[in-house]
Amino acid sequence: MPLPVPVLPEGVDPAWLPPAAFRAVGGRRTMIRGSGPLVETVHGELAEACRRFGGRAVRDAVPDGAYDLVLGLGGDDLGDEGFAFAREDGTTTVTASDGRGLLYGLFHVVRLGEAAFTGARAREVHRPALALRMLDHWDNVAVHPVMGQVERGYAGGSLFWEDGRARRELDRVRAYGRLLAACGINAISVNNVNVHAAEARLLTDRIGEVAEIAGALRPYGVRTHLSVSFAAPITLGGLPTADPLDRTVRGWWAEATRRVYQAIPDFGGYVVKADSEGQPGPFAYGRSHAEGANLLAAALEPFGGTVHWRAFVYDHRQDWRDRTTDRARAAYDHFVPLDGEFAAGAVLQVKHGPMDFQVREPVSPLLGAMPRTRLAVELQVTQEYTGQQRHVCWLGPMWSEVLRFRHEQGLSVGEVARGGLVAVSNVGDDPFWTGHPLAQANLYTFGRLAWQPDAEPGAVLDEWIALSFPDALEGLTGGLHAVLDGSWRTYEKYTAPLGVGFMVQPGHHYGPSVDGYEYSPWGTYHFADREGVGVDRGVASGTGYAGQYGKPWAELYESPDTCPDELLLFFHHVPYGHVLKSGKTVIQHIYDTHFEGVEEVEEARAVWGSLTGLVDPARHARVAERYEEQLRSAREWRDQVNSYFFRKSGVPDGRGRLIH
Ligand code: GCW
C-alpha cells in the first residue's frame, strides 16, 4: 500500500516541498517497481503528485514503453543509498539497490523538474559521499530553567517534546522526515547533548517515546539516535560507579542497549558529550576518552550501532591572566594522543573549528591529525553565533570552505569526515520551521553538502530557490541570491573582526558586548589593550596552537605576514597600526567593515522590500520584520565595536565618520 504523504498542520510552511515542486513529475505516467517500506513511500509521493497534477502512478506493470518515468529497485550494485538516473527513448529511469536510494532518486527527479523529462541523458550514478548525514537536536524534554525547551533554539519549541512530555504530533514529525529526505539527511539525534534528568530516562523507561519518533521518521529513511549521559549507570541504574572498565558498568550498558534495540531495531546509536561543560565523563575514573567511547561502542556493536563521541572537551574554568592555557588547543591536546585507540564502532565528532562555531575560525587541526580514527565533522546550522535566525546569514560558503580545506595529508575535510557530517539543527515548531524563513536555506544546504561536500554552494542555493519558490516570477531568484549570497560575509563585517570571535553578550550570545567574555572563565578572549588586539597563538611567542597544524598551515599561520587577513587576530596580537594584506591598518579595517556591514544590511533590506508581491505575504512579512531587527542589531554592533576600538586605540577614523 502506498504510504500517504504527511499532511501539514494548518499554517505550517511547506519549506522546500510545496506541492507545486512536484508539478513536472505529477503530470507524468510513472511506473514503480519493487517492494519494501520505502518503495511504498515513493509510491505515496507519486500518487499524491499525480492526484494533484493529473498524471498516473502504477505499480509493477509490464513495461510497454508508455511510461515517462520508471523507478525501481534493480540488481545493480549502486551501493547503499545510491541511484542511477538516465533518460532514453522518452523514458526517464531511476534505479536503486535499496529503498533509500530510490527515495533520493525520486527527489532528484523532483529537483530537476521538467528537465528530468527533456531530451536524452546518459546514465549518471549518484551516491552520497558520506554515509552519515545527521542532525543533532539540542532539544530538551523538560523546559530547562536557563536554556528553555531547545538549547540554542531560535525557532520556537521542540518538534518532539513539550514541557516534560512527548508531543506526539507525529504528522509534523513525518513531514519533517520528508523534508530531511529531500535534502539527503538520513539520521537525527532527538535530544540535547547536555542530558538532564528527564532526558536521561529516554534511554531506559522512556524509550517508547523515542520509538514513536523513530517510527515516524523511518519511512523517509531517517534513523534515530539518542544523546545519553555517561553517568547513566549511576543515575538510572543505581550502580556505585560509571567507570568504563568496571564489569557491572559494561553489563549495564549492554543490557540497556539491548532493550533500546528491542524498541527500535534500526536505532542508530548514541551521542555523548563527556567531561565537557559540566557533563560527566571518564576523567572522573582516571580513564581516557577512548576507554569511555569504547564502552558504549562495545554495547552497540552486536546491533551495528555507532557511538558519536564529541571532542568538545576543554577547561571552562580558566583564568584570563593565564596565557598558557588556550581553549583552541584543547580538542587536539586531549584527543590526538588517542589516535588509533577508538573502537571501530566509535566516531569522534569534532566541531569544525577549534573554538565554538564562530563566524570565522580556522579549521580544527584535529581534523588533520587523527588518521586512525573515524571522524565526524560537526557544523552548527542553528545560528547561535551567527544572528540567531533574526539575521540573514546563509552559511553555505563558510561550510564549503571548511569542507574543501586540506590538511597536510592532502585529504579535504569532506574526505576526512568518514564518520559523517553532523550539524546542530535549526528547526523547531515554528510555522516556518526555522523562525527566519530564509534560514531554511541553511538546513537545506547542510543536507546537500553532506551528500556532496565539494558541491558548489551557489548551485545548492539555486536548487533551494527553485524548489521553495517553484513559481518564482522574474526578479525573485536574483533577489534571493542578492540577499543570501553574501550574507555570511556581511554578518562577519559588523561583528567580531578578523577572526577574533565572541564579543557577544554572555549567556544568550545575542548582540554585542565587546568585553562580555573578556574576563570570564570560558577561555574566549581578544586581549585588546591600548596597543593592539588579538591572541598570540604562534609557536615562537604564543600558545603554540599554530604548531598543531601540518604544512603549509603551521608556517603560514605562525607569522602575521603570511597569516590570512581574515584570521589574523585569531592567531596574532598585533598593534592597531599593523597593515593588512589589503593595505589597510587593522583599526581602519575595523571601522570600514563595520560601516560597510551595516550598509549591506540596509541594501539587503531594500532588496527584500522590493520583492513584495513576488513572495507569499506571510513569508514576506516575517522576513521583513526580521530585517528591522537585523538592522537595529547591526547598528548596535557597529557602534559598540567602533567606539570600543576608538577609545582603546585613540586612532580616529581615516574617513572622519562619526563614531557613536
Ligand atoms: O556552543 C556551545 C553552546 C552550548 C552547547 C555547547 C556544546 C549544548 O553555547 O549551549 O551545549 O556549545 O556544543 O556542547
XYZ file of C-alpha atoms and ligand atoms in Angstrom:
674
model
C 0.000 0.000 0.000
C 1.406 3.422 -0.883
C 2.192 5.451 2.194
C 0.124 8.642 2.273
C 2.145 11.847 2.221
C 2.014 13.504 5.655
C -0.490 16.314 5.919
C 0.995 19.532 7.203
C -0.836 21.068 10.118
C -2.760 24.227 9.237
C -0.489 27.196 8.715
C 2.774 25.276 8.537
C 5.033 26.337 5.684
C 5.878 23.596 3.161
C 9.507 24.837 3.019
C 11.274 23.236 0.027
C 8.476 20.800 -0.714
C 5.493 22.898 -1.782
C 3.026 20.906 -3.885
C 4.000 22.857 -6.995
C 7.537 21.482 -6.786
C 6.004 18.169 -7.900
C 4.290 19.570 -10.991
C 6.595 18.010 -13.573
C 6.604 14.584 -12.037
C 2.931 14.739 -11.076
C 1.771 15.228 -14.639
C 3.560 12.112 -15.921
C 2.841 8.419 -16.269
C 5.033 6.672 -13.795
C 5.723 3.077 -13.004
C 7.231 1.935 -9.724
C 8.921 -1.433 -9.391
C 9.957 -3.321 -6.330
C 8.738 -3.761 -2.821
C 9.619 -2.694 0.682
C 8.632 0.100 3.033
C 10.484 2.907 1.285
C 9.106 1.853 -2.065
C 5.683 2.478 -0.523
C 6.890 5.935 0.479
C 7.992 6.627 -3.089
C 4.672 5.363 -4.404
C 2.798 7.545 -1.918
C 4.725 10.613 -3.048
C 3.987 9.920 -6.688
C 0.345 9.066 -6.059
C -0.140 12.392 -4.300
C 1.695 14.339 -7.010
C -0.365 12.626 -9.719
C -3.601 13.253 -7.884
C -2.769 16.926 -7.955
C -1.357 17.267 -11.432
C -3.249 14.675 -13.439
C -0.605 12.005 -14.020
C -0.735 8.347 -13.150
C 1.430 6.204 -10.955
C 1.174 2.443 -11.332
C 2.968 -0.425 -9.753
C 4.929 -3.259 -11.264
C 3.132 -3.209 -14.605
C 4.843 -4.800 -17.587
C 6.807 -2.041 -19.250
C 5.229 -1.264 -22.567
C 7.142 1.869 -23.300
C 4.260 4.036 -22.350
C 5.808 5.413 -19.194
C 7.528 8.737 -18.819
C 9.212 7.645 -15.624
C 10.180 4.231 -14.319
C 11.524 3.975 -10.811
C 12.627 0.697 -9.400
C 14.904 -1.376 -7.318
C 17.419 -3.031 -9.547
C 20.113 -5.618 -9.215
C 22.751 -3.044 -9.991
C 25.269 -2.590 -7.267
C 24.855 1.108 -6.739
C 25.915 0.969 -3.128
C 23.863 1.937 -0.111
C 21.604 4.870 -0.866
C 22.913 5.357 -4.398
C 20.800 5.572 -7.527
C 21.250 5.693 -11.263
C 19.413 8.214 -13.399
C 19.045 8.064 -17.175
C 16.735 9.109 -19.960
C 16.388 7.448 -23.294
C 13.625 6.915 -25.864
C 11.321 9.211 -23.978
C 11.563 7.358 -20.681
C 13.354 8.559 -17.575
C 14.585 5.789 -15.322
C 15.722 5.783 -11.732
C 17.257 2.582 -10.435
C 18.477 1.985 -6.922
C 19.622 -1.010 -4.967
C 17.794 -0.012 -1.809
C 14.717 1.919 -0.773
C 16.575 4.987 0.410
C 18.376 5.221 -2.906
C 15.032 5.104 -4.668
C 13.657 7.873 -2.488
C 16.719 10.041 -3.139
C 16.342 9.280 -6.830
C 12.754 10.464 -6.725
C 13.776 13.733 -5.071
C 16.471 14.120 -7.696
C 13.764 13.959 -10.355
C 11.681 16.461 -8.398
C 14.639 18.864 -8.246
C 15.218 18.588 -11.953
C 11.558 19.287 -12.701
C 10.826 19.484 -16.437
C 14.491 18.936 -17.202
C 14.108 15.358 -15.967
C 11.758 14.728 -18.888
C 13.500 16.567 -21.669
C 15.958 15.262 -24.238
C 18.210 12.303 -23.607
C 20.529 11.845 -20.655
C 23.303 9.354 -20.348
C 23.229 7.198 -17.258
C 24.547 9.035 -14.202
C 25.226 7.367 -10.900
C 24.652 9.394 -7.746
C 25.964 8.251 -4.396
C 26.320 10.095 -1.132
C 29.947 10.878 -0.358
C 29.262 10.399 3.334
C 27.229 7.546 4.747
C 26.030 9.505 7.763
C 24.323 12.868 7.280
C 22.935 13.770 10.613
C 21.232 16.487 12.608
C 21.691 16.776 16.329
C 18.736 18.330 18.071
C 19.623 20.159 21.222
C 16.019 19.668 22.335
C 15.240 19.253 25.984
C 12.340 17.110 27.071
C 11.629 19.301 30.088
C 11.972 23.058 29.778
C 15.396 23.937 31.138
C 15.368 26.933 33.517
C 18.050 28.746 31.516
C 18.167 27.123 28.105
C 14.433 26.599 27.628
C 12.877 23.864 25.557
C 15.543 23.882 22.876
C 19.074 24.855 23.823
C 20.251 27.454 21.299
C 16.923 27.040 19.532
C 15.578 30.045 17.631
C 12.518 28.510 16.042
C 10.071 28.076 18.872
C 9.655 24.863 20.820
C 10.719 21.346 20.005
C 9.017 19.201 17.377
C 9.334 16.242 19.698
C 8.997 17.401 23.294
C 6.955 19.863 25.269
C 7.018 20.589 28.961
C 8.490 17.284 30.004
C 6.427 15.116 27.663
C 6.469 13.726 24.169
C 4.390 15.957 21.877
C 3.190 13.063 19.761
C 2.435 15.291 16.778
C 3.675 12.594 14.544
C 2.316 14.034 11.316
C 4.568 17.010 11.791
C 7.480 14.706 12.586
C 6.760 12.705 9.432
C 6.643 15.931 7.433
C 9.977 16.846 8.955
C 11.456 13.496 7.946
C 10.208 14.127 4.428
C 11.966 17.495 4.241
C 15.132 15.882 5.539
C 14.999 13.105 2.980
C 14.544 15.655 0.209
C 17.907 17.187 1.056
C 19.611 13.894 1.851
C 19.742 13.837 5.660
C 19.435 10.294 6.998
C 19.816 10.497 10.775
C 18.824 12.634 13.717
C 19.515 12.639 17.393
C 16.378 13.604 19.284
C 17.668 15.209 22.471
C 20.218 17.661 23.743
C 23.833 16.623 24.260
C 23.513 18.210 27.688
C 21.500 15.380 29.164
C 19.461 16.497 32.152
C 17.413 14.276 34.458
C 14.243 13.856 32.384
C 16.192 13.390 29.156
C 18.451 10.734 30.660
C 15.454 8.437 31.024
C 14.820 8.343 27.289
C 17.447 5.629 27.307
C 15.506 3.390 29.660
C 11.908 3.635 30.795
C 11.044 6.376 28.278
C 12.499 4.655 25.218
C 8.954 4.091 23.935
C 8.667 7.819 23.269
C 11.811 7.721 21.180
C 10.467 4.665 19.355
C 7.410 6.655 18.281
C 9.597 9.351 16.764
C 11.739 6.706 15.098
C 8.595 5.163 13.643
C 7.506 8.468 12.152
C 10.899 9.131 10.557
C 11.649 5.636 9.291
C 9.505 5.836 6.122
C 11.708 8.698 4.980
C 14.916 6.824 5.596
C 15.877 8.803 8.705
C 17.353 6.799 11.564
C 17.067 7.866 15.160
C 19.912 8.347 17.631
C 19.913 9.375 21.269
C 22.150 11.545 23.436
C 22.989 9.709 26.630
C 24.618 10.591 29.901
C 27.887 8.913 30.768
C 26.678 8.703 34.347
C 23.551 6.732 33.408
C 24.689 3.551 35.201
C 24.668 5.579 38.419
C 21.714 7.875 37.882
C 19.453 5.348 36.174
C 20.976 2.027 37.122
C 21.732 2.679 40.774
C 25.306 1.419 40.432
C 28.024 2.969 42.588
C 30.190 3.856 39.588
C 30.162 4.606 35.863
C 33.793 3.524 35.430
C 34.093 2.310 31.847
C 36.344 -0.594 32.842
C 34.021 -1.865 35.556
C 32.373 -5.158 34.680
C 28.971 -4.259 36.120
C 29.010 -0.961 34.257
C 29.729 -2.752 30.993
C 26.942 -5.191 31.724
C 24.549 -2.374 32.491
C 25.211 -0.649 29.171
C 24.961 -3.925 27.276
C 21.565 -4.638 28.776
C 20.255 -1.086 28.402
C 21.334 -1.124 24.763
C 19.713 -4.483 24.124
C 16.433 -3.013 25.334
C 16.845 0.024 23.141
C 17.162 -2.235 20.104
C 14.144 -4.206 21.198
C 12.154 -0.985 20.981
C 13.925 0.422 17.896
C 15.507 -2.286 15.762
C 17.188 0.172 13.403
C 18.375 2.510 16.163
C 21.433 4.476 15.026
C 23.381 4.793 18.247
C 24.435 7.171 20.987
C 25.757 10.720 21.048
C 27.901 11.641 24.036
C 29.174 14.911 25.425
C 31.514 13.820 28.206
C 33.753 15.814 30.551
C 32.566 18.967 28.862
C 30.855 21.975 30.386
C 29.834 20.020 33.465
C 28.711 16.776 31.813
C 30.024 13.593 33.447
C 32.716 11.523 31.748
C 35.557 9.041 32.097
C 38.002 11.542 33.636
C 36.276 11.017 36.987
C 37.672 7.460 36.983
C 41.076 8.289 35.588
C 40.081 6.713 32.270
C 40.678 8.050 28.810
C 38.051 9.199 26.379
C 38.856 6.235 24.160
C 38.034 3.942 27.081
C 34.821 5.854 27.613
C 33.785 5.724 23.972
C 34.762 2.080 23.595
C 32.498 1.112 26.473
C 29.498 2.366 24.521
C 30.818 1.087 21.210
C 31.009 -2.390 22.745
C 27.404 -2.188 23.922
C 26.242 -1.081 20.469
C 28.461 -3.428 18.483
C 26.175 -6.504 18.446
C 23.480 -4.374 16.838
C 25.606 -2.420 14.396
C 25.132 0.905 16.201
C 27.636 3.714 16.500
C 28.657 5.973 19.328
C 29.298 9.585 18.367
C 31.715 10.823 20.953
C 32.175 14.579 20.936
C 35.644 16.112 21.004
C 34.384 19.364 22.529
C 36.421 18.955 25.708
C 38.148 21.973 27.243
C 38.710 23.761 30.514
C 35.808 26.112 31.089
C 37.216 27.348 34.380
C 40.132 29.283 33.042
C 41.772 32.470 34.282
C 42.224 35.117 31.604
C 45.619 36.019 33.068
C 46.881 32.542 32.348
C 48.281 32.916 28.849
C 49.485 29.326 28.598
C 46.067 27.692 28.614
C 44.439 28.062 25.227
C 40.950 26.708 24.643
C 41.705 26.434 20.925
C 44.349 23.827 21.684
C 42.163 21.654 23.878
C 40.499 19.191 21.496
C 43.800 18.379 19.798
C 45.678 18.066 23.080
C 43.059 15.734 24.518
C 42.406 13.531 21.526
C 45.407 13.280 19.220
C 47.301 11.067 21.700
C 44.349 8.661 21.497
C 44.516 8.196 17.734
C 44.169 4.506 16.956
C 42.628 3.640 20.310
C 38.991 4.108 19.381
C 36.926 1.019 18.534
C 35.520 0.590 15.040
C 32.049 1.492 16.273
C 33.172 4.798 17.777
C 33.149 8.040 15.836
C 34.882 11.091 17.195
C 32.692 14.098 16.448
C 34.738 17.261 16.024
C 33.465 20.823 15.771
C 34.708 22.320 12.515
C 36.689 24.982 14.290
C 38.797 24.798 17.436
C 36.606 27.152 19.447
C 32.868 27.227 19.117
C 31.027 27.912 15.867
C 32.177 31.493 15.470
C 31.511 33.386 12.255
C 35.172 32.851 11.357
C 37.543 30.250 12.711
C 40.371 28.256 11.229
C 39.612 24.610 10.522
C 40.195 22.397 13.542
C 43.740 20.994 13.427
C 42.413 17.775 14.953
C 40.798 17.017 11.606
C 44.223 16.608 10.068
C 45.836 14.711 12.882
C 43.854 11.542 13.588
C 44.247 9.304 10.552
C 43.466 6.146 12.517
C 40.177 7.395 13.950
C 36.769 7.668 12.319
C 35.961 11.352 12.459
C 32.683 13.165 12.026
C 32.671 16.910 11.455
C 30.130 18.945 13.389
C 28.651 22.153 11.991
C 26.115 24.415 13.617
C 23.066 25.059 11.490
C 21.310 26.715 14.385
C 22.655 30.259 14.277
C 23.852 30.605 17.851
C 26.733 32.920 16.976
C 25.544 33.999 13.562
C 22.460 36.051 14.263
C 20.128 33.579 15.946
C 17.796 33.377 12.982
C 16.908 37.010 13.365
C 19.721 37.910 10.986
C 20.066 36.551 7.477
C 23.274 34.572 7.448
C 23.479 31.859 4.828
C 26.320 29.635 5.903
C 26.804 27.640 2.704
C 30.010 29.451 1.674
C 31.563 29.047 5.113
C 30.797 25.330 5.320
C 32.022 24.828 1.814
C 35.350 26.480 2.667
C 35.683 24.205 5.673
C 34.835 21.061 3.737
C 37.289 21.877 0.951
C 40.126 22.765 3.293
C 43.053 20.367 3.031
C 45.357 19.464 5.863
C 48.866 18.206 5.254
C 47.904 14.686 4.172
C 46.102 16.115 1.185
C 42.628 14.951 2.061
C 39.908 17.563 2.220
C 37.880 17.877 5.407
C 34.928 16.451 3.462
C 37.019 13.358 2.744
C 38.350 13.090 6.275
C 34.797 13.010 7.662
C 34.464 9.249 7.263
C 32.200 9.157 10.286
C 29.804 11.632 8.687
C 28.773 15.229 8.638
C 26.674 16.280 11.596
C 25.021 19.580 12.384
C 23.132 21.122 15.222
C 19.580 21.543 13.951
C 17.917 24.926 13.489
C 14.374 23.586 13.443
C 11.544 23.974 15.897
C 7.766 24.062 15.982
C 7.685 27.488 14.357
C 5.318 27.615 11.339
C 8.324 28.338 9.128
C 10.290 25.544 10.827
C 13.350 27.748 11.275
C 11.968 31.018 12.658
C 13.550 33.072 9.918
C 12.147 31.701 6.666
C 15.461 32.276 4.897
C 17.212 30.102 7.487
C 15.557 27.163 5.751
C 18.293 27.609 3.164
C 20.888 26.726 5.789
C 19.215 23.453 6.643
C 18.790 22.512 3.008
C 22.366 23.464 2.171
C 23.722 21.423 5.044
C 21.954 18.297 3.803
C 23.165 18.726 0.257
C 26.749 19.412 1.327
C 26.670 16.305 3.494
C 25.671 14.365 0.396
C 28.360 16.015 -1.694
C 30.862 18.049 0.333
C 32.513 19.542 -2.728
C 29.244 20.792 -4.233
C 29.123 24.440 -5.242
C 27.129 26.182 -2.530
C 25.689 28.617 -5.073
C 24.274 25.728 -7.077
C 22.749 24.293 -3.912
C 21.141 27.642 -3.235
C 19.715 27.590 -6.760
C 18.139 24.231 -6.010
C 16.685 25.509 -2.787
C 15.223 28.532 -4.526
C 13.773 26.510 -7.393
C 12.134 24.041 -5.021
C 10.903 26.529 -2.452
C 9.635 29.066 -4.978
C 8.577 26.920 -7.926
C 6.510 29.687 -9.450
C 9.178 32.320 -8.965
C 8.422 35.335 -11.069
C 11.112 37.278 -12.804
C 13.329 39.014 -10.305
C 12.737 36.753 -7.368
C 15.619 34.372 -7.970
C 18.035 37.247 -8.398
C 16.610 38.977 -5.337
C 17.047 35.886 -3.193
C 20.622 35.488 -4.339
C 21.236 39.148 -3.652
C 20.126 38.869 -0.048
C 21.640 35.452 0.677
C 24.873 35.043 -1.281
C 26.998 37.494 0.681
C 25.074 37.439 3.939
C 27.701 35.473 5.883
C 30.428 37.957 4.986
C 28.116 40.822 5.802
C 27.494 39.354 9.230
C 31.223 38.906 9.711
C 31.805 42.549 8.818
C 29.640 44.028 11.529
C 30.551 41.586 14.314
C 33.884 40.476 15.857
C 36.722 41.427 13.489
C 39.438 39.376 11.766
C 38.682 36.013 13.332
C 38.961 37.109 16.954
C 35.477 35.807 17.761
C 32.927 36.195 20.533
C 32.323 39.807 21.738
C 28.745 38.633 22.303
C 26.532 39.156 25.289
C 27.203 36.433 27.828
C 24.712 33.634 28.328
C 22.324 34.027 25.415
C 25.058 35.113 22.971
C 22.909 37.576 21.032
C 24.075 41.096 20.317
C 27.387 42.796 21.015
C 29.329 43.055 24.220
C 32.975 43.506 23.336
C 34.231 42.608 26.792
C 31.301 40.341 27.631
C 33.513 37.283 27.944
C 36.849 39.038 28.316
C 37.406 38.331 31.993
C 35.250 35.232 32.362
C 36.439 31.642 32.806
C 35.339 30.383 29.374
C 38.647 30.869 27.571
C 37.355 33.204 24.863
C 39.496 36.337 24.948
C 40.502 39.036 22.462
C 43.116 40.701 24.734
C 42.512 44.206 23.404
C 44.588 46.878 25.144
C 45.710 50.330 24.172
C 48.413 48.975 21.871
C 46.631 46.285 19.985
C 44.297 43.309 19.850
C 44.283 39.570 19.144
C 45.546 36.300 20.572
C 49.110 35.161 20.070
C 48.752 31.521 19.145
C 52.110 31.185 17.457
C 54.760 28.686 18.498
C 57.526 31.253 18.893
C 55.893 33.525 21.423
C 52.315 32.389 21.941
C 50.270 29.394 22.994
C 51.734 27.140 20.347
C 48.374 26.410 18.778
C 49.645 27.190 15.262
C 52.038 24.287 15.685
C 49.137 21.834 15.785
C 48.866 22.148 12.011
C 50.963 20.363 9.451
C 52.467 22.001 6.424
C 51.876 24.506 4.963
C 49.448 25.826 7.522
C 51.674 25.810 10.592
C 54.162 28.131 8.918
C 51.561 30.233 7.245
C 49.663 30.878 10.458
C 52.823 31.371 12.501
C 53.730 34.732 11.062
C 51.480 37.798 10.916
C 52.977 38.461 7.496
C 51.646 35.270 5.979
C 48.574 34.635 8.109
C 45.412 35.286 6.065
C 43.837 38.615 6.996
C 40.518 37.109 8.000
C 42.223 35.014 10.693
C 44.865 37.493 11.774
C 43.505 38.248 15.230
C 42.784 34.595 15.870
C 46.497 33.873 15.543
C 48.223 37.116 16.477
C 48.164 40.028 18.820
C 49.047 42.983 16.613
C 49.205 46.757 17.013
C 46.265 48.756 15.710
C 48.557 50.199 13.064
C 49.515 46.779 11.685
C 48.999 46.831 7.929
C 46.895 44.034 6.499
C 47.435 42.429 3.116
C 44.547 44.550 1.960
C 46.777 47.582 2.588
C 44.617 48.871 5.433
C 45.589 49.122 9.052
C 43.773 46.858 11.476
C 41.986 49.788 13.090
C 40.867 51.204 9.763
C 39.715 47.762 8.702
C 37.601 47.557 11.846
C 35.962 50.912 11.146
C 35.430 50.268 7.451
C 33.977 46.788 7.761
C 31.603 47.869 10.484
C 30.262 50.746 8.427
C 30.060 48.552 5.342
C 28.338 45.716 7.177
C 25.501 47.979 8.224
C 25.225 49.450 4.729
C 24.989 45.962 3.292
C 22.154 45.116 5.657
C 20.388 48.310 4.600
C 20.758 47.298 0.972
C 19.569 43.753 1.588
C 16.559 45.055 3.454
C 15.716 47.297 0.499
C 16.074 44.389 -1.922
C 13.762 42.347 0.244
C 11.290 45.234 0.301
C 11.287 45.251 -3.491
C 10.221 41.611 -3.563
C 6.776 42.294 -2.106
C 4.246 40.648 -4.340
C 6.739 38.051 -5.538
C 6.805 36.146 -2.270
C 3.846 34.812 -0.376
C 2.700 37.591 2.007
C 3.185 35.729 5.288
C 6.722 34.750 4.377
C 7.490 38.207 3.087
C 6.215 39.835 6.240
C 8.170 37.533 8.534
C 11.416 38.256 6.740
C 10.710 41.988 6.542
C 10.112 42.106 10.279
C 13.370 40.292 10.942
C 15.271 42.699 8.724
C 14.221 45.535 11.024
C 15.770 43.704 13.944
C 18.851 42.742 11.978
C 19.444 46.337 11.028
C 18.940 47.569 14.571
C 21.313 44.950 15.860
C 23.912 45.523 13.125
C 23.988 49.222 14.003
C 24.433 48.350 17.640
C 27.332 46.061 16.749
C 28.898 48.731 14.560
C 28.644 51.398 17.205
C 29.837 49.282 20.095
C 32.772 47.780 18.251
C 33.854 51.022 16.604
C 33.631 53.147 19.723
C 35.353 50.499 21.805
C 38.364 50.418 19.498
C 38.340 54.172 19.012
C 38.566 54.618 22.783
C 41.186 51.892 23.229
C 43.426 52.972 20.363
C 42.813 56.704 20.235
C 43.123 56.442 16.462
C 40.424 58.359 14.605
C 38.627 57.024 11.561
C 40.650 57.930 8.483
C 37.438 58.898 6.752
C 36.213 61.101 9.549
C 32.884 59.365 10.086
C 31.035 59.829 13.312
C 31.850 57.106 15.796
C 28.953 56.733 18.201
O 28.283 26.435 21.637
C 28.189 25.919 22.908
C 26.828 26.275 23.341
C 26.239 25.326 24.348
C 26.385 23.902 23.817
C 27.860 23.618 23.619
C 28.114 22.249 23.010
C 24.879 22.076 24.067
O 26.820 27.578 23.826
O 24.885 25.667 24.501
O 25.792 22.953 24.656
O 28.420 24.541 22.748
O 28.388 22.189 21.818
O 28.055 21.262 23.714
